[in-house]
Amino acid sequence: MTVYTIQGGKKLKGEAFVGGAKNAAVAILPACVLCAGKVTVENIPRISDVTTMLEILRSIGAQVRLTDSTTVEIDASGISSRPAPYDLARSMRASYYLIGATLGRFGKAREAMPGGCDLGVRPIDQHIKGFRALGAHVLTEGGYIAAEGRNGLTGANIYLDMASVGATINIMLASCLASGMTLIDNAAKEPHIVDLANFLNAMGADIKGAGTDVIKIRGKQSLAGGTYAIIPDQIEAGTFMAAAAAAGGDVTVTNVIPKHLECITAKLCEMGVDVEEYDDAVRVVSGGKLTAANVKTLPYPGFPTDMQPQMAACMSLAEGTSMITESVSDNRYKYVDELRRMGAHITVDGKVAVIEGARRLTGAPVSACDLRAGAAMIIAALAASGRTTIEGVRHIERGYEDIVDKLRALGADIRRREHYAEKAKQA
Ligand code: EPU
């Protein structure tokens, strides 16, 4: 088993370069299924969710070639509509985008129910409602979702009950080759929704309104190939910002879109951190002394649920009492017990967490129960006194590229090692 060990208490200094956005990449790569020609996708993040998605595409017959560590060529012209291997598909959330993309291309799809981080109940009723509105019969059976539009798919007006990221993406994928116009009302507005629409439009789709509440998709006969570069990752950038805030120091986070970071910047400033914005970078200067704040997670442009655990780590160190209201995910406080091991004072009641700032955390053996929980453990460990060992790093490496090297370049004392080495040292 691989673990990270972190000796806390070092201030961070220097530059952190942000990679391509995970949640854009895991939507754009399956979208290549809709394209008749070769697609070159640049700025893909070097993370295991991308590796899994590329393996899934290969397994259904796509030709996939990495031309360098962040660029991939995909030719999906020879693929079939057969399902991806069950265990691969259920190992990640975004495998469900294969349903929208395959349904869009072949008029039928069958895929395993998705996996992903355990954030409580994660229904997909809005995806199914969207596929049905486009004319598909949808069944869930034996761990699979099967969808088929026997008479092809036809554009429709679809009102989402909540601004679901996944449903918005899946309906965009299923509808861009449907006949007629599709309208998604109460659509999600996250940066990766806009990035996917820009990608599809660059390949010949006709999608308007991405980034607003209403997205209009005029179905086209076919999509071509082309070249597209993925946007930088909002949450990776926010995680480095939170790390600098908690540990203290002077960190410039580069290759970012500052507009995507506004709510994170505003919250850190409220907590006493200096944040300067440049064209494609933000500089975070922190003395390591934070003041309490309240945060409520909301769909974009609100505060992202994917930054909630990292903020909890910062708030655990802040002076005063902070409150978090989680209004997007069903149950995203599983990491709290692990932060408590490090001395955090957090009580959770339903969607609300109250954090009594401890000012001082101490290193401990902890476990990353999901991707962003793992990021919170790293942040707490960087600021804590003493040594922390983090297990479950496979969750972290699903979504953060080269995080150990990037933090070491900032002066952090963090190492990735095998657990047996740990045990031998302790013995
Ligand atoms: N929901 C439903 N029915 C649906 C869809 C959603 O009830 O059909 C509810 C659920 O309560 C769910 C919530 O709405 O928990 C949010 O769901 P959404 O569809 O917006 O999220 P998702 O597509 O499952 C994506 C990201 C998550 C991120 C959320 C919210 C991907 C692959 N995943 O999940 O990312 O937390 O949007 O922004 O894009 C992460 O990167 O760590 C991560 C978990």
PDB file of C-alpha atoms in Angstrom, residues 91-344:
ATOM      1  CA  SER A  91     -14.441   2.425 -10.811  1.00  0.00           C
ATOM      2  CA  MET A  92     -15.198   6.038 -11.731  1.00  0.00           C
ATOM      3  CA  ARG A  93     -18.113   8.462 -11.842  1.00  0.00           C
ATOM      4  CA  ALA A  94     -17.574   9.858 -15.325  1.00  0.00           C
ATOM      5  CA  SER A  95     -17.930   6.491 -17.064  1.00  0.00           C
ATOM      6  CA  TYR A  96     -21.621   7.392 -17.284  1.00  0.00           C
ATOM      7  CA  TYR A  97     -20.768   9.947 -19.966  1.00  0.00           C
ATOM      8  CA  LEU A  98     -20.269   6.940 -22.254  1.00  0.00           C
ATOM      9  CA  ILE A  99     -24.037   6.449 -22.047  1.00  0.00           C
ATOM     10  CA  GLY A 100     -24.822   9.925 -23.422  1.00  0.00           C
ATOM     11  CA  ALA A 101     -22.053   9.756 -26.028  1.00  0.00           C
ATOM     12  CA  THR A 102     -22.820   6.199 -27.225  1.00  0.00           C
ATOM     13  CA  LEU A 103     -26.557   6.859 -27.233  1.00  0.00           C
ATOM     14  CA  GLY A 104     -25.892  10.017 -29.285  1.00  0.00           C
ATOM     15  CA  ARG A 105     -23.750   8.148 -31.794  1.00  0.00           C
ATOM     16  CA  PHE A 106     -25.512   4.748 -32.119  1.00  0.00           C
ATOM     17  CA  GLY A 107     -29.001   5.442 -30.740  1.00  0.00           C
ATOM     18  CA  LYS A 108     -28.362   2.841 -28.041  1.00  0.00           C
ATOM     19  CA  ALA A 109     -26.057   2.343 -25.070  1.00  0.00           C
ATOM     20  CA  ARG A 110     -25.471  -0.059 -22.204  1.00  0.00           C
ATOM     21  CA  GLU A 111     -23.048   0.757 -19.403  1.00  0.00           C
ATOM     22  CA  ALA A 112     -22.381  -0.257 -15.810  1.00  0.00           C
ATOM     23  CA  MET A 113     -23.817   1.985 -13.100  1.00  0.00           C
ATOM     24  CA  PRO A 114     -21.048   4.480 -12.277  1.00  0.00           C
ATOM     25  CA  GLY A 115     -18.800   4.603  -9.210  1.00  0.00           C
ATOM     26  CA  GLY A 116     -16.732   7.539  -7.994  1.00  0.00           C
ATOM     27  CA  CYS A 117     -16.256   9.174  -4.596  1.00  0.00           C
ATOM     28  CA  ASP A 118     -18.632   8.039  -1.864  1.00  0.00           C
ATOM     29  CA  LEU A 119     -20.420  11.333  -1.162  1.00  0.00           C
ATOM     30  CA  GLY A 120     -23.688   9.768   0.012  1.00  0.00           C
ATOM     31  CA  VAL A 121     -26.578   9.012  -2.328  1.00  0.00           C
ATOM     32  CA  ARG A 122     -25.780  10.133  -5.901  1.00  0.00           C
ATOM     33  CA  PRO A 123     -28.928   9.493  -7.946  1.00  0.00           C
ATOM     34  CA  ILE A 124     -28.962   9.766 -11.751  1.00  0.00           C
ATOM     35  CA  ASP A 125     -32.699  10.290 -12.208  1.00  0.00           C
ATOM     36  CA  GLN A 126     -32.130  13.582 -14.066  1.00  0.00           C
ATOM     37  CA  HIS A 127     -29.876  11.870 -16.632  1.00  0.00           C
ATOM     38  CA  ILE A 128     -32.537   9.222 -17.210  1.00  0.00           C
ATOM     39  CA  LYS A 129     -35.272  11.848 -17.433  1.00  0.00           C
ATOM     40  CA  GLY A 130     -33.209  13.637 -20.104  1.00  0.00           C
ATOM     41  CA  PHE A 131     -32.559  10.474 -22.159  1.00  0.00           C
ATOM     42  CA  ARG A 132     -36.274   9.598 -22.002  1.00  0.00           C
ATOM     43  CA  ALA A 133     -37.274  13.110 -23.101  1.00  0.00           C
ATOM     44  CA  LEU A 134     -35.047  12.625 -26.178  1.00  0.00           C
ATOM     45  CA  GLY A 135     -37.033   9.489 -27.037  1.00  0.00           C
ATOM     46  CA  ALA A 136     -34.927   6.723 -25.480  1.00  0.00           C
ATOM     47  CA  HIS A 137     -36.301   3.784 -23.510  1.00  0.00           C
ATOM     48  CA  VAL A 138     -34.168   3.474 -20.384  1.00  0.00           C
ATOM     49  CA  LEU A 139     -33.878   0.494 -18.057  1.00  0.00           C
ATOM     50  CA  THR A 140     -31.603  -0.153 -15.097  1.00  0.00           C
ATOM     51  CA  GLU A 141     -30.990  -3.860 -14.574  1.00  0.00           C
ATOM     52  CA  GLY A 142     -28.251  -6.158 -13.304  1.00  0.00           C
ATOM     53  CA  GLY A 143     -25.956  -3.244 -12.442  1.00  0.00           C
ATOM     54  CA  TYR A 144     -26.292  -1.748 -15.929  1.00  0.00           C
ATOM     55  CA  ILE A 145     -28.159   1.181 -17.452  1.00  0.00           C
ATOM     56  CA  ALA A 146     -29.518   0.409 -20.903  1.00  0.00           C
ATOM     57  CA  ALA A 147     -30.897   3.160 -23.152  1.00  0.00           C
ATOM     58  CA  GLU A 148     -32.257   2.841 -26.668  1.00  0.00           C
ATOM     59  CA  GLY A 149     -33.947   5.292 -29.002  1.00  0.00           C
ATOM     60  CA  ARG A 150     -35.659   2.889 -31.406  1.00  0.00           C
ATOM     61  CA  ASN A 151     -36.730   5.686 -33.749  1.00  0.00           C
ATOM     62  CA  GLY A 152     -33.597   7.776 -33.260  1.00  0.00           C
ATOM     63  CA  LEU A 153     -33.355  10.669 -30.812  1.00  0.00           C
ATOM     64  CA  THR A 154     -35.354  13.858 -31.183  1.00  0.00           C
ATOM     65  CA  GLY A 155     -34.613  17.198 -29.528  1.00  0.00           C
ATOM     66  CA  ALA A 156     -36.784  18.126 -26.523  1.00  0.00           C
ATOM     67  CA  ASN A 157     -37.213  20.706 -23.760  1.00  0.00           C
ATOM     68  CA  ILE A 158     -35.784  19.345 -20.510  1.00  0.00           C
ATOM     69  CA  TYR A 159     -36.085  21.081 -17.152  1.00  0.00           C
ATOM     70  CA  LEU A 160     -33.597  19.757 -14.598  1.00  0.00           C
ATOM     71  CA  ASP A 161     -34.909  19.560 -11.031  1.00  0.00           C
ATOM     72  CA  MET A 162     -31.451  20.567  -9.814  1.00  0.00           C
ATOM     73  CA  ALA A 163     -28.526  22.069 -11.744  1.00  0.00           C
ATOM     74  CA  SER A 164     -26.800  18.693 -12.099  1.00  0.00           C
ATOM     75  CA  VAL A 165     -23.344  18.736 -13.683  1.00  0.00           C
ATOM     76  CA  GLY A 166     -23.554  15.113 -14.792  1.00  0.00           C
ATOM     77  CA  ALA A 167     -27.078  15.336 -16.233  1.00  0.00           C
ATOM     78  CA  THR A 168     -26.283  18.562 -18.121  1.00  0.00           C
ATOM     79  CA  ILE A 169     -23.224  16.932 -19.692  1.00  0.00           C
ATOM     80  CA  ASN A 170     -24.966  13.653 -20.508  1.00  0.00           C
ATOM     81  CA  ILE A 171     -27.898  15.433 -22.182  1.00  0.00           C
ATOM     82  CA  MET A 172     -25.513  17.628 -24.194  1.00  0.00           C
ATOM     83  CA  LEU A 173     -23.701  14.499 -25.385  1.00  0.00           C
ATOM     84  CA  ALA A 174     -26.872  12.589 -26.251  1.00  0.00           C
ATOM     85  CA  SER A 175     -28.511  15.502 -28.062  1.00  0.00           C
ATOM     86  CA  CYS A 176     -25.836  17.045 -30.260  1.00  0.00           C
ATOM     87  CA  LEU A 177     -26.502  14.499 -33.033  1.00  0.00           C
ATOM     88  CA  ALA A 178     -30.289  14.248 -32.368  1.00  0.00           C
ATOM     89  CA  SER A 179     -32.757  15.680 -34.849  1.00  0.00           C
ATOM     90  CA  GLY A 180     -34.068  19.147 -33.971  1.00  0.00           C
ATOM     91  CA  MET A 181     -33.479  21.447 -31.020  1.00  0.00           C
ATOM     92  CA  THR A 182     -32.867  20.456 -27.385  1.00  0.00           C
ATOM     93  CA  LEU A 183     -33.215  22.952 -24.593  1.00  0.00           C
ATOM     94  CA  ILE A 184     -31.789  22.236 -21.133  1.00  0.00           C
ATOM     95  CA  ASP A 185     -33.344  24.528 -18.538  1.00  0.00           C
ATOM     96  CA  ASN A 186     -31.788  24.958 -15.065  1.00  0.00           C
ATOM     97  CA  ALA A 187     -28.534  23.661 -16.565  1.00  0.00           C
ATOM     98  CA  ALA A 188     -25.336  23.488 -14.527  1.00  0.00           C
ATOM     99  CA  LYS A 189     -22.916  26.383 -15.222  1.00  0.00           C
ATOM    100  CA  GLU A 190     -19.573  24.986 -14.036  1.00  0.00           C
ATOM    101  CA  PRO A 191     -16.481  25.899 -16.096  1.00  0.00           C
ATOM    102  CA  HIS A 192     -16.226  22.319 -17.381  1.00  0.00           C
ATOM    103  CA  ILE A 193     -19.757  22.565 -18.832  1.00  0.00           C
ATOM    104  CA  VAL A 194     -18.578  25.536 -20.898  1.00  0.00           C
ATOM    105  CA  ASP A 195     -15.378  23.707 -21.799  1.00  0.00           C
ATOM    106  CA  LEU A 196     -17.296  20.671 -23.065  1.00  0.00           C
ATOM    107  CA  ALA A 197     -19.612  22.910 -25.123  1.00  0.00           C
ATOM    108  CA  ASN A 198     -16.580  24.712 -26.591  1.00  0.00           C
ATOM    109  CA  PHE A 199     -15.018  21.359 -27.457  1.00  0.00           C
ATOM    110  CA  LEU A 200     -18.178  20.033 -29.120  1.00  0.00           C
ATOM    111  CA  ASN A 201     -18.663  23.309 -31.025  1.00  0.00           C
ATOM    112  CA  ALA A 202     -15.045  23.157 -32.207  1.00  0.00           C
ATOM    113  CA  MET A 203     -15.875  19.707 -33.648  1.00  0.00           C
ATOM    114  CA  GLY A 204     -18.949  21.090 -35.449  1.00  0.00           C
ATOM    115  CA  ALA A 205     -21.773  20.968 -32.887  1.00  0.00           C
ATOM    116  CA  ASP A 206     -24.216  23.863 -32.462  1.00  0.00           C
ATOM    117  CA  ILE A 207     -24.491  24.576 -28.718  1.00  0.00           C
ATOM    118  CA  LYS A 208     -25.423  27.991 -27.357  1.00  0.00           C
ATOM    119  CA  GLY A 209     -25.832  29.288 -23.822  1.00  0.00           C
ATOM    120  CA  ALA A 210     -23.358  27.049 -21.961  1.00  0.00           C
ATOM    121  CA  GLY A 211     -22.466  28.886 -18.746  1.00  0.00           C
ATOM    122  CA  THR A 212     -26.038  30.207 -18.373  1.00  0.00           C
ATOM    123  CA  ASP A 213     -29.178  28.534 -17.001  1.00  0.00           C
ATOM    124  CA  VAL A 214     -30.430  27.621 -20.481  1.00  0.00           C
ATOM    125  CA  ILE A 215     -28.414  25.625 -23.016  1.00  0.00           C
ATOM    126  CA  LYS A 216     -29.721  25.201 -26.581  1.00  0.00           C
ATOM    127  CA  ILE A 217     -28.411  22.367 -28.710  1.00  0.00           C
ATOM    128  CA  ARG A 218     -29.318  22.222 -32.390  1.00  0.00           C
ATOM    129  CA  GLY A 219     -28.695  18.666 -33.558  1.00  0.00           C
ATOM    130  CA  LYS A 220     -26.166  18.152 -36.374  1.00  0.00           C
ATOM    131  CA  GLN A 221     -25.689  15.269 -38.827  1.00  0.00           C
ATOM    132  CA  SER A 222     -22.133  14.563 -37.709  1.00  0.00           C
ATOM    133  CA  LEU A 223     -19.141  15.948 -35.828  1.00  0.00           C
ATOM    134  CA  ALA A 224     -15.640  16.080 -37.261  1.00  0.00           C
ATOM    135  CA  GLY A 225     -12.205  15.748 -35.668  1.00  0.00           C
ATOM    136  CA  GLY A 226      -9.889  18.553 -34.617  1.00  0.00           C
ATOM    137  CA  THR A 227      -7.625  19.830 -31.849  1.00  0.00           C
ATOM    138  CA  TYR A 228      -8.719  21.197 -28.491  1.00  0.00           C
ATOM    139  CA  ALA A 229      -6.942  22.227 -25.251  1.00  0.00           C
ATOM    140  CA  ILE A 230      -8.653  21.615 -21.903  1.00  0.00           C
ATOM    141  CA  ILE A 231      -8.985  24.479 -19.383  1.00  0.00           C
ATOM    142  CA  PRO A 232      -6.925  24.516 -16.160  1.00  0.00           C
ATOM    143  CA  ASP A 233      -8.329  22.779 -13.088  1.00  0.00           C
ATOM    144  CA  GLN A 234     -10.252  25.138 -10.793  1.00  0.00           C
ATOM    145  CA  ILE A 235     -10.106  22.755  -7.825  1.00  0.00           C
ATOM    146  CA  GLU A 236      -6.410  21.882  -8.129  1.00  0.00           C
ATOM    147  CA  ALA A 237      -5.711  25.630  -8.143  1.00  0.00           C
ATOM    148  CA  GLY A 238      -7.999  26.182  -5.145  1.00  0.00           C
ATOM    149  CA  THR A 239      -6.293  23.335  -3.290  1.00  0.00           C
ATOM    150  CA  PHE A 240      -2.849  24.953  -3.696  1.00  0.00           C
ATOM    151  CA  MET A 241      -4.345  28.263  -2.554  1.00  0.00           C
ATOM    152  CA  ALA A 242      -5.796  26.630   0.550  1.00  0.00           C
ATOM    153  CA  ALA A 243      -2.498  24.822   1.228  1.00  0.00           C
ATOM    154  CA  ALA A 244      -0.590  28.114   1.106  1.00  0.00           C
ATOM    155  CA  ALA A 245      -3.207  29.766   3.336  1.00  0.00           C
ATOM    156  CA  ALA A 246      -3.018  27.013   5.956  1.00  0.00           C
ATOM    157  CA  ALA A 247       0.734  26.356   5.992  1.00  0.00           C
ATOM    158  CA  GLY A 248       1.676  29.997   5.469  1.00  0.00           C
ATOM    159  CA  GLY A 249       4.051  31.292   2.848  1.00  0.00           C
ATOM    160  CA  ASP A 250       4.062  32.939  -0.553  1.00  0.00           C
ATOM    161  CA  VAL A 251       2.811  30.805  -3.428  1.00  0.00           C
ATOM    162  CA  THR A 252       2.005  31.820  -6.997  1.00  0.00           C
ATOM    163  CA  VAL A 253      -0.435  29.396  -8.570  1.00  0.00           C
ATOM    164  CA  THR A 254       0.094  29.565 -12.334  1.00  0.00           C
ATOM    165  CA  ASN A 255      -1.874  28.423 -15.405  1.00  0.00           C
ATOM    166  CA  VAL A 256      -5.234  29.339 -13.841  1.00  0.00           C
ATOM    167  CA  ILE A 257      -8.318  31.277 -14.919  1.00  0.00           C
ATOM    168  CA  PRO A 258      -8.691  33.730 -11.982  1.00  0.00           C
ATOM    169  CA  LYS A 259     -12.394  34.262 -12.780  1.00  0.00           C
ATOM    170  CA  HIS A 260     -13.032  30.571 -11.930  1.00  0.00           C
ATOM    171  CA  LEU A 261     -11.364  31.096  -8.543  1.00  0.00           C
ATOM    172  CA  GLU A 262     -13.251  34.209  -7.436  1.00  0.00           C
ATOM    173  CA  CYS A 263     -15.339  32.585  -4.706  1.00  0.00           C
ATOM    174  CA  ILE A 264     -12.292  30.767  -3.292  1.00  0.00           C
ATOM    175  CA  THR A 265     -10.214  33.953  -3.433  1.00  0.00           C
ATOM    176  CA  ALA A 266     -12.974  35.934  -1.688  1.00  0.00           C
ATOM    177  CA  LYS A 267     -13.286  33.361   1.117  1.00  0.00           C
ATOM    178  CA  LEU A 268      -9.540  33.174   1.732  1.00  0.00           C
ATOM    179  CA  CYS A 269      -9.320  36.992   1.806  1.00  0.00           C
ATOM    180  CA  GLU A 270     -12.139  37.004   4.383  1.00  0.00           C
ATOM    181  CA  MET A 271     -10.006  34.610   6.449  1.00  0.00           C
ATOM    182  CA  GLY A 272      -7.061  37.021   6.439  1.00  0.00           C
ATOM    183  CA  VAL A 273      -5.046  35.813   3.436  1.00  0.00           C
ATOM    184  CA  ASP A 274      -3.680  38.181   0.758  1.00  0.00           C
ATOM    185  CA  VAL A 275      -4.564  37.095  -2.767  1.00  0.00           C
ATOM    186  CA  GLU A 276      -3.345  39.013  -5.829  1.00  0.00           C
ATOM    187  CA  GLU A 277      -4.801  38.208  -9.243  1.00  0.00           C
ATOM    188  CA  TYR A 278      -2.807  38.300 -12.481  1.00  0.00           C
ATOM    189  CA  ASP A 279      -3.884  37.362 -16.030  1.00  0.00           C
ATOM    190  CA  ASP A 280      -3.321  33.636 -15.596  1.00  0.00           C
ATOM    191  CA  ALA A 281      -2.002  33.327 -12.053  1.00  0.00           C
ATOM    192  CA  VAL A 282      -2.911  34.100  -8.445  1.00  0.00           C
ATOM    193  CA  ARG A 283      -0.402  34.864  -5.708  1.00  0.00           C
ATOM    194  CA  VAL A 284      -1.338  33.771  -2.197  1.00  0.00           C
ATOM    195  CA  VAL A 285       0.521  35.281   0.767  1.00  0.00           C
ATOM    196  CA  SER A 286      -0.328  34.041   4.235  1.00  0.00           C
ATOM    197  CA  GLY A 287       1.252  34.397   7.654  1.00  0.00           C
ATOM    198  CA  GLY A 288      -0.497  31.135   8.552  1.00  0.00           C
ATOM    199  CA  LYS A 289      -2.867  32.941  10.965  1.00  0.00           C
ATOM    200  CA  LEU A 290      -6.418  32.572   9.754  1.00  0.00           C
ATOM    201  CA  THR A 291      -9.697  33.931  11.067  1.00  0.00           C
ATOM    202  CA  ALA A 292     -12.982  32.037  11.117  1.00  0.00           C
ATOM    203  CA  ALA A 293     -15.537  32.318   8.295  1.00  0.00           C
ATOM    204  CA  ASN A 294     -18.734  30.669   7.127  1.00  0.00           C
ATOM    205  CA  VAL A 295     -19.176  28.955   3.804  1.00  0.00           C
ATOM    206  CA  LYS A 296     -22.117  27.418   1.961  1.00  0.00           C
ATOM    207  CA  THR A 297     -21.487  25.189  -1.024  1.00  0.00           C
ATOM    208  CA  LEU A 298     -23.561  25.915  -4.121  1.00  0.00           C
ATOM    209  CA  PRO A 299     -23.473  25.137  -7.840  1.00  0.00           C
ATOM    210  CA  TYR A 300     -21.151  27.442  -9.843  1.00  0.00           C
ATOM    211  CA  PRO A 301     -20.617  30.387  -9.487  1.00  0.00           C
ATOM    212  CA  GLY A 302     -21.183  29.562  -5.807  1.00  0.00           C
ATOM    213  CA  PHE A 303     -18.550  28.022  -3.563  1.00  0.00           C
ATOM    214  CA  PRO A 304     -17.641  24.560  -4.965  1.00  0.00           C
ATOM    215  CA  THR A 305     -18.469  21.460  -2.948  1.00  0.00           C
ATOM    216  CA  ASP A 306     -15.170  20.069  -4.269  1.00  0.00           C
ATOM    217  CA  MET A 307     -13.332  22.684  -2.119  1.00  0.00           C
ATOM    218  CA  GLN A 308     -15.385  22.070   1.030  1.00  0.00           C
ATOM    219  CA  PRO A 309     -13.067  19.562   2.781  1.00  0.00           C
ATOM    220  CA  GLN A 310      -9.981  21.701   2.004  1.00  0.00           C
ATOM    221  CA  MET A 311     -11.716  24.731   3.541  1.00  0.00           C
ATOM    222  CA  ALA A 312     -12.607  22.659   6.617  1.00  0.00           C
ATOM    223  CA  ALA A 313      -8.876  21.965   7.053  1.00  0.00           C
ATOM    224  CA  CYS A 314      -8.154  25.714   6.888  1.00  0.00           C
ATOM    225  CA  MET A 315     -11.015  26.512   9.277  1.00  0.00           C
ATOM    226  CA  SER A 316      -9.693  23.937  11.749  1.00  0.00           C
ATOM    227  CA  LEU A 317      -6.632  26.167  12.096  1.00  0.00           C
ATOM    228  CA  ALA A 318      -8.490  29.495  12.188  1.00  0.00           C
ATOM    229  CA  GLU A 319      -9.182  31.627  15.233  1.00  0.00           C
ATOM    230  CA  GLY A 320     -12.879  31.481  16.131  1.00  0.00           C
ATOM    231  CA  THR A 321     -15.848  29.372  15.115  1.00  0.00           C
ATOM    232  CA  SER A 322     -16.567  28.628  11.446  1.00  0.00           C
ATOM    233  CA  MET A 323     -19.601  27.023   9.896  1.00  0.00           C
ATOM    234  CA  ILE A 324     -19.951  25.036   6.678  1.00  0.00           C
ATOM    235  CA  THR A 325     -23.298  24.291   5.038  1.00  0.00           C
ATOM    236  CA  GLU A 326     -23.006  21.560   2.406  1.00  0.00           C
ATOM    237  CA  SER A 327     -25.920  22.034   0.063  1.00  0.00           C
ATOM    238  CA  VAL A 328     -24.742  20.115  -3.042  1.00  0.00           C
ATOM    239  CA  SER A 329     -23.607  16.671  -1.888  1.00  0.00           C
ATOM    240  CA  ASP A 330     -25.698  14.367   0.230  1.00  0.00           C
ATOM    241  CA  ASN A 331     -22.984  13.355   2.723  1.00  0.00           C
ATOM    242  CA  ARG A 332     -19.584  14.930   2.325  1.00  0.00           C
ATOM    243  CA  TYR A 333     -18.319  14.942   5.915  1.00  0.00           C
ATOM    244  CA  LYS A 334     -16.809  11.458   6.100  1.00  0.00           C
ATOM    245  CA  TYR A 335     -13.340  13.003   6.414  1.00  0.00           C
ATOM    246  CA  VAL A 336     -14.200  14.773   9.675  1.00  0.00           C
ATOM    247  CA  ASP A 337     -13.188  11.822  11.885  1.00  0.00           C
ATOM    248  CA  GLU A 338      -9.746  11.872  10.254  1.00  0.00           C
ATOM    249  CA  LEU A 339      -9.275  15.614  10.850  1.00  0.00           C
ATOM    250  CA  ARG A 340     -10.307  15.021  14.473  1.00  0.00           C
ATOM    251  CA  ARG A 341      -7.356  12.621  14.808  1.00  0.00           C
ATOM    252  CA  MET A 342      -5.159  15.632  14.117  1.00  0.00           C
ATOM    253  CA  GLY A 343      -6.842  17.725  16.797  1.00  0.00           C
ATOM    254  CA  ALA A 344      -9.617  19.445  14.834  1.00  0.00           C
TER     255      ALA A 344
END
